Amino acid sequence: MARSARNSSLETRTARAKLRIRRAPYFAKIAKGLRLGYYRGAVAGSWIARLYRGERNYETKALGIADDTLDADGVQVFDYWQAQEQARQWGERQRLLAAGAARRGSYTVADAIADYLTEIRAEKKPAAVKGAEYVLDAWILPELGAVQVEKLTTDRLNRWRNKIATEPKRVRTKRTADEQATRATPDDDDARRARKATANRILTVLKAVLNRAFHADRVVSDSAWRKVKPFKRVDEAVVRYLSVAEARRLVQTCAKDFRKLVQAALLTGCRYAELTRLKCGDFNADSGTLAIRLSKGKVRHVVLTAEAQDAFENWTIDRPSSDLLFLRADGDAWGASHQKRPLEEASARAGITPAVTFHILRHTHGSHLAMKGVPMGVIASQLGHADTRMTEKHYAHLAPNYIAQTIRANFPVLGIGDEAKVMPLRRTKRA
């Protein structure tokens, strides 16, 4: 960010009030070829910007009212520092226009989104692009799409973020529906935390769009969205996992074709999409590993236990290596979201509430490894985390550690549990 230029004659109301009223503005140099001007009026002054074009040619721009009698609002009334920032943004935009980098006319959030999607389609996997399109279509375009990027304000973006955090949770809507369906959100701490976490993720997508536009010189400044901060302390790890008994009950109540997927998830910690893409040739019986391809752009090898190796050998025996490993009972491949209803039904039959999600199966694998003292780096490698930060966030509290072991070994048994027997005190006789 450019360094702010000081000017003792223009910085404060008191200093400006001492200036003589005249038709010519008072100028302060804020960058090479760029000046901030102040017109001293009888009651209140105003700000202008002046840019040197060469050969004694200048271009000027009226910025707004000075805060001589009114408090600055950053929209129509500006103090010296706000006016200086406005002048810098205008000067930078004129430079970009002259260089052919910035667009002439209005450049809206919708335009920035279109440019963003064009770029990421060449960089990211189709699934990632589809996910971004959903967020952009559902949350960003309806509210902000028509707004010019240079007219975005921090206040506007904060109000948009807060609206997302307080709206009811959306549910899947029929294509023929006229309005978006919503689900009543419980008014408790967990529900509010979840909505704020959702708002943070959507804000991250918007910032990615706008930052691309800024770094490509399509817009002048990123100050409006750079000042918008995510909600704090809403992503604390609340990991739910299944006990060994619950895992067995769940597997036993699944339909035969879906049971294999659930077993594989519990035995490997793989994501649903990773398992549905597996081919028989991805299982290596010699090394006892499973090759997970195209997992976030990488290939990783999941180590299989003896139980997992036996299961995968049974599932792949006498099958071509090019066949999909997991198929539905009708022979079709498992598609996106096909796991949701079978898991809900199996959870109900197994008496597990709330219903299990596929991600909980993944958490179950990681959690049991952590509780057995497996190092975080090993768990990160097994689950395909880029580093140990995500692993530690979710599983470090489950791992045996010095503090927990020391407390449990040294705190005395008080005998105050519900099953403790309370002996009545005997009164001593007085002499």
Coordinates of C-alpha atoms in Angstrom, one line a residue:
M1 CA 0.0 0.0 0.0
A2 CA 1.3 3.5 -0.9
R3 CA 2.5 5.6 2.0
S4 CA 0.1 8.4 3.1
A5 CA 1.4 11.9 2.3
R6 CA 1.4 14.4 5.2
N7 CA 0.4 18.0 4.8
S8 CA 0.1 20.1 7.9
S9 CA -2.1 22.8 6.2
L10 CA -4.7 20.3 5.0
E11 CA -4.8 17.4 7.5
T12 CA -7.1 18.9 10.1
R13 CA -10.2 21.1 10.2
T14 CA -8.4 23.7 12.4
A15 CA -5.5 24.0 9.9
R16 CA -7.8 24.4 6.9
A17 CA -9.9 27.0 8.7
K18 CA -6.8 29.2 8.8
L19 CA -6.4 29.1 5.0
R20 CA -7.4 32.2 3.0
I21 CA -10.5 31.9 0.9
R22 CA -9.6 31.9 -2.8
R23 CA -10.7 30.5 -6.1
A24 CA -7.6 28.4 -6.7
P25 CA -7.3 25.2 -4.7
Y26 CA -4.5 24.4 -2.3
F27 CA -2.6 21.3 -3.5
A28 CA -0.7 18.5 -1.7
K29 CA 1.5 16.1 -3.6
I30 CA 0.5 12.5 -2.9
A31 CA 2.3 10.7 -5.7
K32 CA 4.3 11.4 -8.8
G33 CA 2.1 13.5 -11.1
L34 CA -0.9 13.2 -8.7
R35 CA -2.1 16.0 -6.4
L36 CA -4.9 16.3 -3.9
G37 CA -6.6 19.7 -4.0
Y38 CA -8.7 21.5 -1.5
Y39 CA -11.1 24.4 -2.3
R40 CA -11.5 26.7 0.6
G41 CA -15.1 27.9 0.7
A42 CA -16.8 30.4 2.9
V43 CA -18.5 27.7 5.0
A44 CA -17.1 24.4 3.9
G45 CA -14.5 23.2 1.4
S46 CA -14.3 20.4 -1.1
W47 CA -11.7 18.0 -2.4
I48 CA -10.5 17.4 -6.0
A49 CA -7.8 15.2 -7.5
R50 CA -5.5 16.4 -10.3
L51 CA -3.4 14.1 -12.6
Y52 CA -0.6 15.4 -14.9
R53 CA -1.0 14.0 -18.4
G54 CA 2.2 15.5 -19.8
E55 CA 2.9 18.6 -22.0
R56 CA 1.2 20.8 -19.4
N57 CA -2.1 18.9 -19.6
Y58 CA -4.0 18.1 -16.5
E59 CA -7.1 16.0 -15.7
T60 CA -9.1 16.8 -12.6
K61 CA -11.8 14.9 -10.7
A62 CA -14.2 16.2 -8.0
L63 CA -14.0 13.8 -5.1
G64 CA -16.5 15.2 -2.5
I65 CA -17.1 17.5 0.4
A66 CA -14.5 18.1 3.0
D67 CA -15.3 17.4 6.7
D68 CA -15.1 21.1 7.7
T69 CA -18.6 21.2 9.2
L70 CA -19.8 17.6 8.9
D71 CA -18.4 14.3 10.1
A72 CA -16.7 12.3 7.4
D73 CA -18.7 9.3 6.2
G74 CA -16.3 8.0 3.5
V75 CA -19.1 8.3 0.9
Q76 CA -19.8 11.9 0.3
V77 CA -17.9 13.6 3.1
F78 CA -14.2 12.9 3.4
D79 CA -11.4 13.8 5.8
Y80 CA -7.9 14.5 4.4
W81 CA -6.8 10.8 4.6
Q82 CA -10.0 9.5 3.0
A83 CA -9.8 12.1 0.2
Q84 CA -6.2 11.1 -0.4
E85 CA -7.2 7.4 -0.8
Q86 CA -10.0 8.4 -3.2
A87 CA -7.5 10.4 -5.2
R88 CA -5.0 7.5 -5.3
Q89 CA -7.7 5.1 -6.5
W90 CA -8.9 7.5 -9.2
G91 CA -5.3 8.1 -10.4
E92 CA -4.5 4.4 -10.5
R93 CA -7.6 3.7 -12.5
Q94 CA -6.7 6.4 -15.0
R95 CA -3.2 4.8 -15.3
L96 CA -4.8 1.4 -15.9
L97 CA -7.2 2.8 -18.5
A98 CA -4.4 4.4 -20.3
A99 CA -2.5 1.1 -20.3
G100 CA -5.5 -0.8 -21.6
A101 CA -5.7 -3.0 -18.5
A102 CA -8.8 -1.8 -16.8
R103 CA -12.2 -1.9 -18.5
R104 CA -13.9 1.3 -19.5
G105 CA -17.4 1.8 -18.2
S106 CA -18.8 -0.2 -15.2
Y107 CA -17.0 -3.3 -14.0
T108 CA -19.5 -5.1 -11.8
V109 CA -19.2 -8.0 -9.4
A110 CA -20.9 -10.2 -12.0
D111 CA -18.2 -9.2 -14.5
A112 CA -15.5 -10.2 -12.0
I113 CA -17.3 -13.5 -11.4
A114 CA -17.4 -14.2 -15.1
D115 CA -13.6 -13.6 -15.4
Y116 CA -13.0 -15.7 -12.3
L117 CA -14.9 -18.7 -13.6
T118 CA -13.2 -18.5 -17.0
E119 CA -9.8 -18.6 -15.3
I120 CA -10.4 -21.4 -12.8
R121 CA -12.0 -23.7 -15.4
A122 CA -8.5 -23.9 -16.9
E123 CA -6.9 -24.5 -13.4
K124 CA -9.2 -26.6 -11.3
K125 CA -11.1 -29.8 -11.4
P126 CA -14.7 -29.7 -12.7
A127 CA -16.1 -30.6 -9.3
A128 CA -14.3 -27.6 -7.7
V129 CA -15.6 -25.3 -10.4
K130 CA -19.2 -26.6 -10.0
G131 CA -18.9 -26.0 -6.2
A132 CA -17.8 -22.4 -6.8
E133 CA -20.6 -21.8 -9.3
Y134 CA -23.2 -23.0 -6.7
V135 CA -21.9 -20.6 -4.1
L136 CA -21.7 -17.7 -6.6
D137 CA -25.2 -18.3 -8.0
A138 CA -26.8 -18.9 -4.6
W139 CA -25.2 -16.3 -2.4
I140 CA -23.2 -13.7 -4.2
L141 CA -24.8 -12.8 -7.6
P142 CA -28.3 -12.1 -6.3
E143 CA -27.2 -9.6 -3.7
L144 CA -24.0 -8.1 -5.2
G145 CA -23.9 -9.0 -8.9
A146 CA -25.1 -5.7 -10.2
V147 CA -22.9 -3.6 -7.9
Q148 CA -19.8 -1.9 -9.4
V149 CA -16.7 -3.3 -7.8
E150 CA -15.2 0.1 -7.2
K151 CA -18.5 1.2 -5.4
L152 CA -18.3 -1.7 -2.9
T153 CA -17.8 -0.5 0.6
T154 CA -16.7 -2.3 3.7
D155 CA -20.1 -1.5 5.4
R156 CA -22.0 -3.0 2.5
L157 CA -20.0 -6.2 2.5
N158 CA -20.3 -6.5 6.3
R159 CA -24.1 -6.2 6.1
W160 CA -24.1 -8.9 3.3
R161 CA -22.0 -11.2 5.4
N162 CA -24.2 -10.7 8.5
K163 CA -27.3 -11.4 6.5
I164 CA -26.0 -14.8 5.4
A165 CA -25.1 -15.6 9.0
T166 CA -28.6 -15.0 10.3
E167 CA -30.7 -16.5 7.4
P168 CA -32.3 -19.9 7.8
K169 CA -30.5 -22.9 6.4
R170 CA -31.3 -23.6 2.7
V171 CA -32.5 -27.0 1.5
R172 CA -32.7 -28.5 -1.9
T173 CA -35.4 -26.9 -4.0
K174 CA -37.4 -28.4 -6.8
R175 CA -36.7 -27.1 -10.2
T176 CA -40.3 -26.0 -10.6
A177 CA -40.3 -24.0 -7.3
D178 CA -40.6 -20.2 -7.5
E179 CA -38.8 -19.6 -4.2
Q180 CA -35.8 -21.0 -2.4
A181 CA -36.8 -23.5 0.3
T182 CA -35.4 -23.0 3.7
R183 CA -35.3 -25.1 6.9
A184 CA -36.0 -23.6 10.4
T185 CA -32.7 -23.2 12.1
P186 CA -32.5 -24.1 15.8
D187 CA -31.7 -21.1 18.0
D188 CA -28.8 -22.5 19.9
D189 CA -25.0 -21.9 20.0
D190 CA -24.1 -24.7 17.6
A191 CA -26.6 -23.6 15.0
R192 CA -25.4 -20.0 15.2
R193 CA -21.8 -21.1 15.0
A194 CA -22.6 -23.3 11.9
R195 CA -24.3 -20.4 10.1
K196 CA -21.3 -18.1 10.8
A197 CA -18.9 -20.8 9.5
T198 CA -21.0 -20.9 6.3
A199 CA -20.8 -17.1 6.0
N200 CA -17.0 -17.3 6.4
R201 CA -16.7 -19.9 3.6
I202 CA -18.9 -17.8 1.2
L203 CA -16.9 -14.7 2.1
T204 CA -13.7 -16.6 1.1
V205 CA -15.1 -17.3 -2.3
L206 CA -16.1 -13.7 -2.8
K207 CA -12.7 -12.5 -1.8
A208 CA -11.1 -15.0 -4.2
V209 CA -13.1 -13.4 -7.0
L210 CA -12.3 -9.9 -6.1
N211 CA -8.6 -10.5 -5.4
R212 CA -8.2 -12.0 -8.9
A213 CA -9.8 -8.9 -10.4
F214 CA -7.5 -6.7 -8.3
H215 CA -4.3 -8.6 -9.1
A216 CA -5.1 -8.6 -12.8
D217 CA -5.4 -4.7 -12.7
R218 CA -9.1 -4.8 -13.5
V219 CA -9.9 -2.8 -10.4
V220 CA -7.9 -0.2 -8.6
S221 CA -8.1 -1.0 -4.9
D222 CA -8.8 -4.0 -2.7
S223 CA -9.3 -1.9 0.5
A224 CA -13.1 -2.4 0.7
W225 CA -13.0 -6.2 1.0
R226 CA -9.6 -6.4 2.7
K227 CA -11.2 -4.8 5.8
V228 CA -14.0 -7.3 5.9
K229 CA -13.0 -10.0 8.5
P230 CA -14.5 -13.5 8.9
F231 CA -16.3 -14.4 12.1
K232 CA -14.0 -15.6 14.8
R233 CA -14.0 -18.8 16.7
V234 CA -16.7 -20.5 14.6
D235 CA -14.6 -23.4 13.1
E236 CA -13.5 -25.1 16.3
A237 CA -13.3 -28.8 15.7
V238 CA -16.3 -30.7 16.9
V239 CA -15.5 -34.2 15.6
R240 CA -18.2 -36.8 15.8
Y241 CA -17.1 -40.4 15.3
L242 CA -18.6 -43.9 15.8
S243 CA -17.6 -46.3 18.5
V244 CA -16.5 -49.8 17.4
A245 CA -20.0 -51.1 18.4
E246 CA -21.8 -48.4 16.5
A247 CA -19.7 -49.0 13.4
R248 CA -20.6 -52.7 13.5
R249 CA -24.3 -52.0 13.9
L250 CA -24.2 -49.5 11.0
V251 CA -22.5 -51.9 8.6
Q252 CA -24.9 -54.7 9.5
T253 CA -28.0 -52.6 8.7
C254 CA -26.7 -51.4 5.3
A255 CA -28.0 -52.8 2.0
K256 CA -25.5 -55.3 0.4
D257 CA -24.2 -53.0 -2.3
F258 CA -23.9 -50.0 -0.1
R259 CA -22.4 -52.0 2.8
K260 CA -19.1 -52.3 0.8
L261 CA -18.8 -48.5 0.5
V262 CA -19.4 -48.0 4.3
Q263 CA -16.9 -50.8 5.1
A264 CA -14.3 -49.2 2.8
A265 CA -14.8 -45.8 4.3
L266 CA -14.4 -47.0 7.9
L267 CA -11.3 -49.1 7.0
T268 CA -9.5 -46.5 4.9
G269 CA -10.8 -43.0 5.9
C270 CA -11.3 -42.2 2.2
R271 CA -13.8 -39.6 1.0
Y272 CA -17.0 -40.8 -0.8
A273 CA -15.9 -39.4 -4.2
E274 CA -12.5 -41.1 -3.8
L275 CA -14.1 -44.5 -3.2
T276 CA -16.6 -44.2 -6.0
R277 CA -13.8 -43.4 -8.5
L278 CA -11.7 -46.4 -7.4
K279 CA -11.0 -49.2 -9.9
C280 CA -10.0 -52.7 -9.1
G281 CA -6.5 -52.1 -10.3
D282 CA -6.0 -49.4 -7.7
F283 CA -5.8 -52.1 -5.0
N284 CA -2.2 -53.5 -4.7
A285 CA -2.3 -56.8 -2.9
D286 CA 1.4 -57.1 -2.8
S287 CA 2.0 -53.9 -0.9
G288 CA -1.3 -53.9 0.9
T289 CA -2.1 -50.3 -0.3
L290 CA -4.8 -48.5 -2.1
A291 CA -3.9 -45.9 -4.7
I292 CA -6.2 -42.8 -4.5
R293 CA -6.0 -41.0 -7.8
L294 CA -7.0 -37.4 -8.5
S295 CA -7.4 -36.7 -4.8
K296 CA -7.1 -32.9 -4.8
G297 CA -4.8 -33.1 -7.7
K298 CA -2.5 -35.7 -6.1
V299 CA -2.0 -39.4 -5.8
R300 CA -1.7 -40.9 -2.4
H301 CA -1.3 -44.5 -1.2
V302 CA -3.6 -45.5 1.7
V303 CA -2.2 -48.2 3.9
L304 CA -4.6 -51.1 4.6
T305 CA -4.8 -53.2 7.7
A306 CA -5.0 -57.0 7.5
E307 CA -8.8 -56.7 7.8
A308 CA -9.0 -54.1 5.0
Q309 CA -6.7 -56.2 2.8
D310 CA -9.0 -59.2 3.1
A311 CA -12.0 -57.1 2.3
F312 CA -10.5 -55.6 -0.8
E313 CA -9.2 -59.0 -2.0
N314 CA -12.7 -60.4 -1.8
W315 CA -14.1 -57.4 -3.7
T316 CA -11.6 -57.5 -6.5
I317 CA -11.0 -61.2 -7.0
D318 CA -11.4 -62.4 -10.6
R319 CA -12.4 -58.9 -11.8
P320 CA -10.7 -56.8 -14.5
S321 CA -8.5 -54.1 -13.2
S322 CA -10.3 -51.5 -15.3
D323 CA -13.7 -52.2 -13.6
L324 CA -15.1 -49.7 -11.0
L325 CA -14.5 -51.3 -7.6
F326 CA -17.9 -50.3 -6.1
L327 CA -21.1 -50.5 -8.1
R328 CA -24.8 -50.3 -7.2
A329 CA -26.9 -53.4 -7.2
D330 CA -28.2 -52.5 -10.7
G331 CA -24.7 -52.3 -12.1
D332 CA -24.6 -48.5 -12.3
A333 CA -21.9 -46.4 -10.8
W334 CA -22.5 -44.5 -7.5
G335 CA -23.2 -40.9 -8.2
A336 CA -23.0 -37.6 -6.3
S337 CA -25.3 -37.6 -3.2
H338 CA -26.3 -41.2 -3.7
Q339 CA -25.0 -42.0 -0.3
K340 CA -27.2 -39.7 1.7
R341 CA -30.5 -41.6 1.8
P342 CA -29.0 -45.1 2.3
L343 CA -26.9 -43.7 5.3
E344 CA -30.0 -42.1 6.8
E345 CA -32.0 -45.3 6.5
A346 CA -29.1 -47.5 7.9
S347 CA -28.6 -45.1 10.8
A348 CA -32.3 -45.3 11.7
R349 CA -32.2 -49.1 11.7
A350 CA -29.0 -49.1 13.7
G351 CA -30.5 -46.7 16.3
I352 CA -27.8 -44.0 15.7
T353 CA -29.0 -40.4 16.0
P354 CA -28.5 -38.0 14.5
A355 CA -27.9 -39.8 11.2
V356 CA -24.4 -40.6 10.2
T357 CA -22.9 -38.7 7.3
F358 CA -20.1 -40.1 5.0
H359 CA -17.7 -37.6 6.5
I360 CA -18.3 -39.1 10.0
L361 CA -17.1 -42.4 8.6
R362 CA -13.9 -40.7 7.6
H363 CA -13.6 -39.0 11.0
T364 CA -14.1 -42.4 12.6
H365 CA -11.0 -43.8 10.9
G366 CA -8.9 -40.8 11.9
S367 CA -10.2 -40.6 15.4
H368 CA -9.5 -44.2 16.2
L369 CA -5.9 -43.8 14.9
A370 CA -5.4 -40.8 17.0
M371 CA -6.7 -42.5 20.2
K372 CA -4.2 -45.3 19.6
G373 CA -1.4 -42.8 19.7
V374 CA -0.6 -42.7 15.9
P375 CA 1.4 -39.6 15.1
M376 CA -0.4 -36.7 13.5
G377 CA 1.9 -36.8 10.5
V378 CA 1.0 -40.4 9.8
I379 CA -2.7 -39.7 10.1
A380 CA -2.4 -36.7 7.8
S381 CA -0.7 -38.9 5.2
Q382 CA -3.4 -41.5 5.5
L383 CA -6.3 -39.1 5.1
G384 CA -4.7 -37.0 2.4
H385 CA -4.3 -33.7 4.3
A386 CA -1.8 -31.3 2.8
D387 CA -0.1 -30.8 6.2
T388 CA -0.7 -31.6 9.8
R389 CA -2.7 -28.4 10.7
M390 CA -6.0 -29.8 9.6
T391 CA -5.2 -33.2 11.3
E392 CA -4.3 -31.5 14.6
K393 CA -7.4 -29.3 14.5
H394 CA -9.7 -32.4 14.3
Y395 CA -7.8 -35.2 16.1
A396 CA -5.1 -33.8 18.4
H397 CA -7.4 -33.6 21.4
L398 CA -8.1 -37.4 21.1
A399 CA -4.5 -38.4 21.1
P400 CA -2.9 -39.6 24.4
N401 CA -0.7 -36.9 25.7
Y402 CA 1.5 -36.0 28.7
I403 CA -1.0 -33.6 30.3
A404 CA -3.9 -36.1 30.2
Q405 CA -1.8 -39.0 31.4
T406 CA -0.3 -37.0 34.2
I407 CA -3.6 -35.8 35.5
R408 CA -5.2 -39.3 35.4
A409 CA -2.3 -40.9 37.1
N410 CA -2.0 -38.4 40.0
F411 CA -5.5 -37.1 40.8
P412 CA -6.9 -39.1 43.8
V413 CA -10.1 -41.1 43.7
L414 CA -12.6 -39.0 45.7
G415 CA -15.3 -41.7 45.9
I416 CA -18.0 -39.2 45.1
G417 CA -19.5 -40.9 42.1
D418 CA -23.2 -41.9 41.9
E419 CA -22.4 -45.5 42.8
A420 CA -20.2 -44.5 45.8
K421 CA -21.5 -45.8 49.1
V422 CA -21.9 -43.0 51.7
M423 CA -21.2 -44.1 55.3
P424 CA -23.0 -42.1 58.0
L425 CA -21.0 -40.2 60.5
R426 CA -21.2 -41.5 64.0
R427 CA -21.7 -39.1 66.8
T428 CA -19.3 -39.2 69.6
K429 CA -20.7 -39.3 73.1
R430 CA -19.9 -36.4 75.4
A431 CA -18.5 -37.1 78.7

